[in-house]
Tab-separated table of C-alpha atoms and ligand atoms in Angstrom:
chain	number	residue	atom	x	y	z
E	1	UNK	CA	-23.259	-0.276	20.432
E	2	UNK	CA	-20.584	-2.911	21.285
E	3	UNK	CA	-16.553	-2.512	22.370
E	4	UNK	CA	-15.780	-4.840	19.143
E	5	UNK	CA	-15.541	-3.264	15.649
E	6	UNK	CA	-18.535	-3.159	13.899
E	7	UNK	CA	-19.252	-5.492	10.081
E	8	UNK	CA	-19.858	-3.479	7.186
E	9	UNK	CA	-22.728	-5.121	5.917
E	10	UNK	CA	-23.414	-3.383	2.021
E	11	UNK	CA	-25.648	-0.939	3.351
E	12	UNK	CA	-23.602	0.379	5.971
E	13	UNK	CA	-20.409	0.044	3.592
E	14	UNK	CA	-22.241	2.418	1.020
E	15	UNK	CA	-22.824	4.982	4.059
E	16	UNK	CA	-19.427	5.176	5.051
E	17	UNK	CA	-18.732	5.760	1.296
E	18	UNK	CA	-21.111	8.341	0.879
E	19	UNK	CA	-20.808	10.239	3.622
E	20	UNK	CA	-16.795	10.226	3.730
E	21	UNK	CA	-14.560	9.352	0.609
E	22	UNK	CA	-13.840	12.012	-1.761
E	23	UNK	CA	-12.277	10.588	-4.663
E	24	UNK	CA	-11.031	12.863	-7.019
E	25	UNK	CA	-12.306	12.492	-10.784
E	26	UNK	CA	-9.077	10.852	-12.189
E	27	UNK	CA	-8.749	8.499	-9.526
E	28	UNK	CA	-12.433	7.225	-10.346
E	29	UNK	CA	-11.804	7.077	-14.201
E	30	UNK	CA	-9.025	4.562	-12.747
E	31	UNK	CA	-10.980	2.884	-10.901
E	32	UNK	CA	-13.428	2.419	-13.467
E	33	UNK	CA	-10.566	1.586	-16.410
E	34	UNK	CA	-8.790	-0.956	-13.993
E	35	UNK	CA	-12.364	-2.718	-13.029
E	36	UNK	CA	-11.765	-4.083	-16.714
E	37	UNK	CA	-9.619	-6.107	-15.748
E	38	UNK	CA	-9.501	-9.113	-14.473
E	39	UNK	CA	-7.106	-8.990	-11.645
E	40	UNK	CA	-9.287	-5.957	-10.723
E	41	UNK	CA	-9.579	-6.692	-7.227
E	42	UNK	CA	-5.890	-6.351	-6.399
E	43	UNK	CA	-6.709	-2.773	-6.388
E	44	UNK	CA	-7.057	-0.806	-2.841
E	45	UNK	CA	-10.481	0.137	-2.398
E	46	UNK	CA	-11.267	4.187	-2.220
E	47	UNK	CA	-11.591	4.448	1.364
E	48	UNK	CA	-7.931	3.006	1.903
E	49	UNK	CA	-6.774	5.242	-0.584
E	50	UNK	CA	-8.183	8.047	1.309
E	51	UNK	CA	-6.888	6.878	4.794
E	52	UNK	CA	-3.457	6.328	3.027
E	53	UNK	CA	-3.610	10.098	1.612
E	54	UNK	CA	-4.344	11.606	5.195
E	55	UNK	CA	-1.721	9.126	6.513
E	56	UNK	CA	1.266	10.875	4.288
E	57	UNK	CA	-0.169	14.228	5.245
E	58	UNK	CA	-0.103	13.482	9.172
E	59	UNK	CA	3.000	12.168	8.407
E	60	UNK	CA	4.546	15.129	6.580
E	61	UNK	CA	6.133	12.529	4.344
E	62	UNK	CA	8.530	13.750	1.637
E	63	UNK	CA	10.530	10.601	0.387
E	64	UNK	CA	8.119	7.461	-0.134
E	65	UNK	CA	8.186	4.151	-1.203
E	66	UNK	CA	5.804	1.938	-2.751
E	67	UNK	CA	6.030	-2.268	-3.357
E	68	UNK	CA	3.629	-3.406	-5.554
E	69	UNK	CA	2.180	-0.439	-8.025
E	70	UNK	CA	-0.309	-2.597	-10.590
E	71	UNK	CA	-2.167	0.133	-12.461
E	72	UNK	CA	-1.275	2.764	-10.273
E	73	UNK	CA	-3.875	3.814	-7.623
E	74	UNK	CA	-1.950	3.520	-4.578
E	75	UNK	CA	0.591	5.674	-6.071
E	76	UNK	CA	-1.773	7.921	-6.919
E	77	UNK	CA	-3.147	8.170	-3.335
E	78	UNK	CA	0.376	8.781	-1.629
E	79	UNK	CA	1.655	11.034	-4.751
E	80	UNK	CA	-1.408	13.550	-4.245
E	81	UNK	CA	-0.672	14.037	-0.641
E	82	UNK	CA	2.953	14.517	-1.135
E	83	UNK	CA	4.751	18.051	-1.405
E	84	UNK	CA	5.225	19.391	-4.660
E	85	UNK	CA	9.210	18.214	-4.054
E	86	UNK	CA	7.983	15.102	-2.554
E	87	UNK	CA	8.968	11.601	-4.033
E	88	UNK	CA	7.638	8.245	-4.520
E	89	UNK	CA	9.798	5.061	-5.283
E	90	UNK	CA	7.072	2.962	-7.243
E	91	UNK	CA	8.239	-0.599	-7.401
E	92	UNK	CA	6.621	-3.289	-9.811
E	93	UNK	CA	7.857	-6.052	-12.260
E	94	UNK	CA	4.763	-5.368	-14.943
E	95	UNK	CA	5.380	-3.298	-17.820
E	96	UNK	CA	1.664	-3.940	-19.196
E	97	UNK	CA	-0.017	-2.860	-15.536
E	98	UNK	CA	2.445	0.256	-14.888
E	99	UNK	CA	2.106	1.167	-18.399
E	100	UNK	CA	-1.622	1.811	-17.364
E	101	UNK	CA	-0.468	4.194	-13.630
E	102	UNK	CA	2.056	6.018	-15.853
E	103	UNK	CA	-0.829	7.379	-18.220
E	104	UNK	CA	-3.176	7.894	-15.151
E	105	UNK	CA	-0.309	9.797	-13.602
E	106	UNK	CA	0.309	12.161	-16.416
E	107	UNK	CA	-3.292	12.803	-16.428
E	108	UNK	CA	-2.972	14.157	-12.806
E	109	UNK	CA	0.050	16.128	-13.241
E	110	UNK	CA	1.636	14.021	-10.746
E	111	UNK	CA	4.127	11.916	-12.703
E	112	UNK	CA	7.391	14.019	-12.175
E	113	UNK	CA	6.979	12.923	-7.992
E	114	UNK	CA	6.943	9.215	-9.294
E	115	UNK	CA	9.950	7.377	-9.684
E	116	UNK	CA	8.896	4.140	-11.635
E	117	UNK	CA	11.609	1.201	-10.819
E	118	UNK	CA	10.207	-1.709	-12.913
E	119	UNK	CA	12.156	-5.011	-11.909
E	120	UNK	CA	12.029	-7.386	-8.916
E	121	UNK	CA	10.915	-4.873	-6.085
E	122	UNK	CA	13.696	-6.661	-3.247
E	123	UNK	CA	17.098	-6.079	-6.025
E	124	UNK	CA	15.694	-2.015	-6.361
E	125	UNK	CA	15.232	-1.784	-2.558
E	126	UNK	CA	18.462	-3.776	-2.066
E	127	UNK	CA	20.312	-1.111	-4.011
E	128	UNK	CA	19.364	1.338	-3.120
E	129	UNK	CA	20.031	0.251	0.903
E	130	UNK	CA	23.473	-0.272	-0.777
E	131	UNK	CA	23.581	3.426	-1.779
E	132	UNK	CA	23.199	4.758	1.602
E	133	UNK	CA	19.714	5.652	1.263
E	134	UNK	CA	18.886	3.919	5.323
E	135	UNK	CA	16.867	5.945	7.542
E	136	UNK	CA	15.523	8.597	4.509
E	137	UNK	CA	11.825	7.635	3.768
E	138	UNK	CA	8.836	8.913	5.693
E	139	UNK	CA	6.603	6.110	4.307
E	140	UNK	CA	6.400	3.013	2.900
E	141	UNK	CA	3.213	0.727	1.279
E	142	UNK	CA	3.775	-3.020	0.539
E	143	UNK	CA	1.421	-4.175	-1.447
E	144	UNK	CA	3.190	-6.996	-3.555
E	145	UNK	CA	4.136	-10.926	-3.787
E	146	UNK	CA	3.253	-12.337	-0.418
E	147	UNK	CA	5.744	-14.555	-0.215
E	148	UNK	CA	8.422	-12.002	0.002
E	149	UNK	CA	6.696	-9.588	3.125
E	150	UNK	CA	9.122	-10.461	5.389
E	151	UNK	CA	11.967	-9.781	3.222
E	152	UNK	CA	10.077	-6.444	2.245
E	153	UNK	CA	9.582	-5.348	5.833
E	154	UNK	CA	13.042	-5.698	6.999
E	155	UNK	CA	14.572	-3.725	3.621
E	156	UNK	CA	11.928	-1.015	4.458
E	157	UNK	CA	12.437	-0.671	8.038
E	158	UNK	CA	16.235	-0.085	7.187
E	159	UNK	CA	15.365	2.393	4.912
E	160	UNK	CA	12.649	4.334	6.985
E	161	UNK	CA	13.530	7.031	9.500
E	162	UNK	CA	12.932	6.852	13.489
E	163	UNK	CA	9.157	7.423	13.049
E	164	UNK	CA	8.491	6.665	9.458
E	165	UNK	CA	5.474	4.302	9.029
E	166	UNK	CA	5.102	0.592	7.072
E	167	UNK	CA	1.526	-0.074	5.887
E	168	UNK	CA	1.060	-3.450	4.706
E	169	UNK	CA	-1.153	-4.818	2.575
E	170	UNK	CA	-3.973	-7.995	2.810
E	171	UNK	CA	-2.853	-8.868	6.862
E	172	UNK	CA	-6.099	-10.297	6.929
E	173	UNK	CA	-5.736	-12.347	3.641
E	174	UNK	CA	-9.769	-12.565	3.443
E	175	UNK	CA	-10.271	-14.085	6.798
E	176	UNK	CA	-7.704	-17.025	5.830
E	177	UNK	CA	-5.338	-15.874	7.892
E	178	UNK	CA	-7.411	-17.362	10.798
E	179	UNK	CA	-8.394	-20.863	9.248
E	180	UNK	CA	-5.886	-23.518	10.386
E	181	UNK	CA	-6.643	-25.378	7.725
E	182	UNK	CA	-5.731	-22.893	5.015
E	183	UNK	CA	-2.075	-23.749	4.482
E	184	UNK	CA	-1.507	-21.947	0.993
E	185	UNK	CA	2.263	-20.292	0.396
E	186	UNK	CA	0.956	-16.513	0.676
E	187	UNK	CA	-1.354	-17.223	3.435
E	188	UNK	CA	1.740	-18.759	5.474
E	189	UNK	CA	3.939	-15.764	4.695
E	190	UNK	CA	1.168	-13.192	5.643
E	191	UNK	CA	0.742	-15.234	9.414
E	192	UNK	CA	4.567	-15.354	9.695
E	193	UNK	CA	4.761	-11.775	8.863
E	194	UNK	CA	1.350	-10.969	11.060
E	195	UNK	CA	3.090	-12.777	13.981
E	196	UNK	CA	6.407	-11.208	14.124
E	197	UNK	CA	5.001	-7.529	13.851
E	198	UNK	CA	2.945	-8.906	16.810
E	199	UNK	CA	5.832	-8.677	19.123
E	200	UNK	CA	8.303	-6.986	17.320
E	201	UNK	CA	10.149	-4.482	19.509
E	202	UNK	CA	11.540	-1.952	16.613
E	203	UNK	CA	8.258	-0.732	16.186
E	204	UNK	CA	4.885	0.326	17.116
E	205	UNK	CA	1.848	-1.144	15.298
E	206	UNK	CA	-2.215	-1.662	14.639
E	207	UNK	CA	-3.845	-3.414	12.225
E	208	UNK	CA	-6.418	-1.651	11.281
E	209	UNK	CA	-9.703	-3.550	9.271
E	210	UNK	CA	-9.860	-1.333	6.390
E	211	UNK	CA	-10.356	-3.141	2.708
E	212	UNK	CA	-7.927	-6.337	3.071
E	213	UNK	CA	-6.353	-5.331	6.516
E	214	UNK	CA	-3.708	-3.309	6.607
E	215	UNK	CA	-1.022	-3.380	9.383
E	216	UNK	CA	0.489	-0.140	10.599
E	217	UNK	CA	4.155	-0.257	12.144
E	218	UNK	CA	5.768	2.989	13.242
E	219	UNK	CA	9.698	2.798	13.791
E	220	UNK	CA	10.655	3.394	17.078
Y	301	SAM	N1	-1.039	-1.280	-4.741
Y	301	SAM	C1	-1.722	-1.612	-5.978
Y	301	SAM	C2	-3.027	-0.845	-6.088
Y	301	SAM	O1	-3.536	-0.348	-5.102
Y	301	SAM	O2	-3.586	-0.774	-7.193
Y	301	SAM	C3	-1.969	-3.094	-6.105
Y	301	SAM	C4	-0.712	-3.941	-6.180
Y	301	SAM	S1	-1.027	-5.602	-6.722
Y	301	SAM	C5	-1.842	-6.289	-5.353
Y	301	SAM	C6	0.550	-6.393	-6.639
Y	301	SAM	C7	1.579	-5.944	-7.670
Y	301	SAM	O3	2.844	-6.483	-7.291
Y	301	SAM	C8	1.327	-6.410	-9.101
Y	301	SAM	O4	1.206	-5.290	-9.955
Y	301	SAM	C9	2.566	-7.238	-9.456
Y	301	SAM	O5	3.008	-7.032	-10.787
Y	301	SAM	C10	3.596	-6.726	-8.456
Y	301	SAM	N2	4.661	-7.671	-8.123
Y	301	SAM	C11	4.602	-9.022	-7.995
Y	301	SAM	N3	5.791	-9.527	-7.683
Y	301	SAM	C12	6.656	-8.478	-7.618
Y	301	SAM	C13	8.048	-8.344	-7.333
Y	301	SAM	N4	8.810	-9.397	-7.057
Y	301	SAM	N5	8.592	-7.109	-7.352
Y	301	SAM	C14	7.829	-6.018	-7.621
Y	301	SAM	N6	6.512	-6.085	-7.881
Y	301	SAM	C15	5.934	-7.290	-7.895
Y	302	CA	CA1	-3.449	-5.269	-1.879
């Protein structure tokens, strides 16, 4: 027992797969199509996807948004838990990755609750702040270019409702995050990003060590 959280060392990472992810079949076959590739690990892993499913259902989320879609598994995850009149904003620049979701969301019935906006993911959220769509989403998953998570954050707290939550991607950036002497672009951006949520008094937060870190904030 100890007051720390505990490693996963393989063995006790398969447990906690076996004994609590249920991953339905068609997010598997995507899992298994996407493992093709090689930028295959930019995928969440299953048991985030699950977390990020009960999440939207604690959450009663309707209107969602999504930065950073690659070949669709994330979306997947949020779409699923979603209402049948729910909706999901899925932003990514890649035709050839989203090409890849679109398909798996057809297969699920799920693709009508996806709205696919393929260009830079800061112009879409930009306009649509310009529309008057502040304070309307429940939810909201950033999961793309590092470099841009601040800018992300602060478009997605506008546009999230007193209460909606932020997940964010890769907080713990493989453990780089806490080497000094790792002074990469994207590894900057995450600390910057890691640091302000630390203290930031808009909203209430965790990071929570599941896959890559993710870091909760809740709008106050
Ligand atoms: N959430 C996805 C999943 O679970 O499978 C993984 C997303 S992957 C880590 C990052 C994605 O961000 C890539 O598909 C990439 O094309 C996209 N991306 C990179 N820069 C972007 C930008 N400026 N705007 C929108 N998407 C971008
Ligand atoms: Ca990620």
């Amino acid at each position: 027992m100890s007051n720390r959280t505990v490693s996963l060392d393989d063995r006790l990472y398969d447990y906690l797969l076996a004994v609590s992810v249920r991953e339905p079949r068609v997010l598997a076959e995507l899992r298994e199509e996407t493992a093709k590739l090689p930028n295959a690990g930019m995928q969440i892993s299953p048991e985030q996807g699950q977390f990020m499913r009960l999440l939207v259902e604690l959450l009663g989320a309707r209107r969602t948004l999504e930065i950073g879609v690659f070949t669709g598994y994330s979306a997947l995850c949020v779409a699923q838990a979603l209402p049948p009149d729910g909706e999901l904003v899925a932003c990514d620049v890649s035709e050839e990755y989203t090409n890849v979701a679109r398909r798996y969301w057809q297969r699920a019935g799920l693709e009508q609750r996806i709205q696919l906006e393929l260009g830079p993911a800061l112009a879409t959220l930009d306009r649509r702040i310009a529309a008057g769509e502040a304070g309307s989403y429940d939810f909201a998953f950033i999961d793309a270019d590092k470099e841009s998570y601040q800018a992300y954050y602060e478009r997605c707290l506008q546009l999230l409702r007193q209460g909606g939550l932020i997940a964010i991607d890769n907080v713990l950036w493989g453990g780089s995050v806490a080497d000094p002497e790792n002074q990469k672009s994207s590894t900057l951006a995450i600390r910057a990003l890691n640091s302000k949520l630390a203290d930031d008094p808009r909203v209430s937060v965790s990071l929570i060590p599941i896959g890559d870190g993710l870091f909760l904030a809740r709008k106050r």
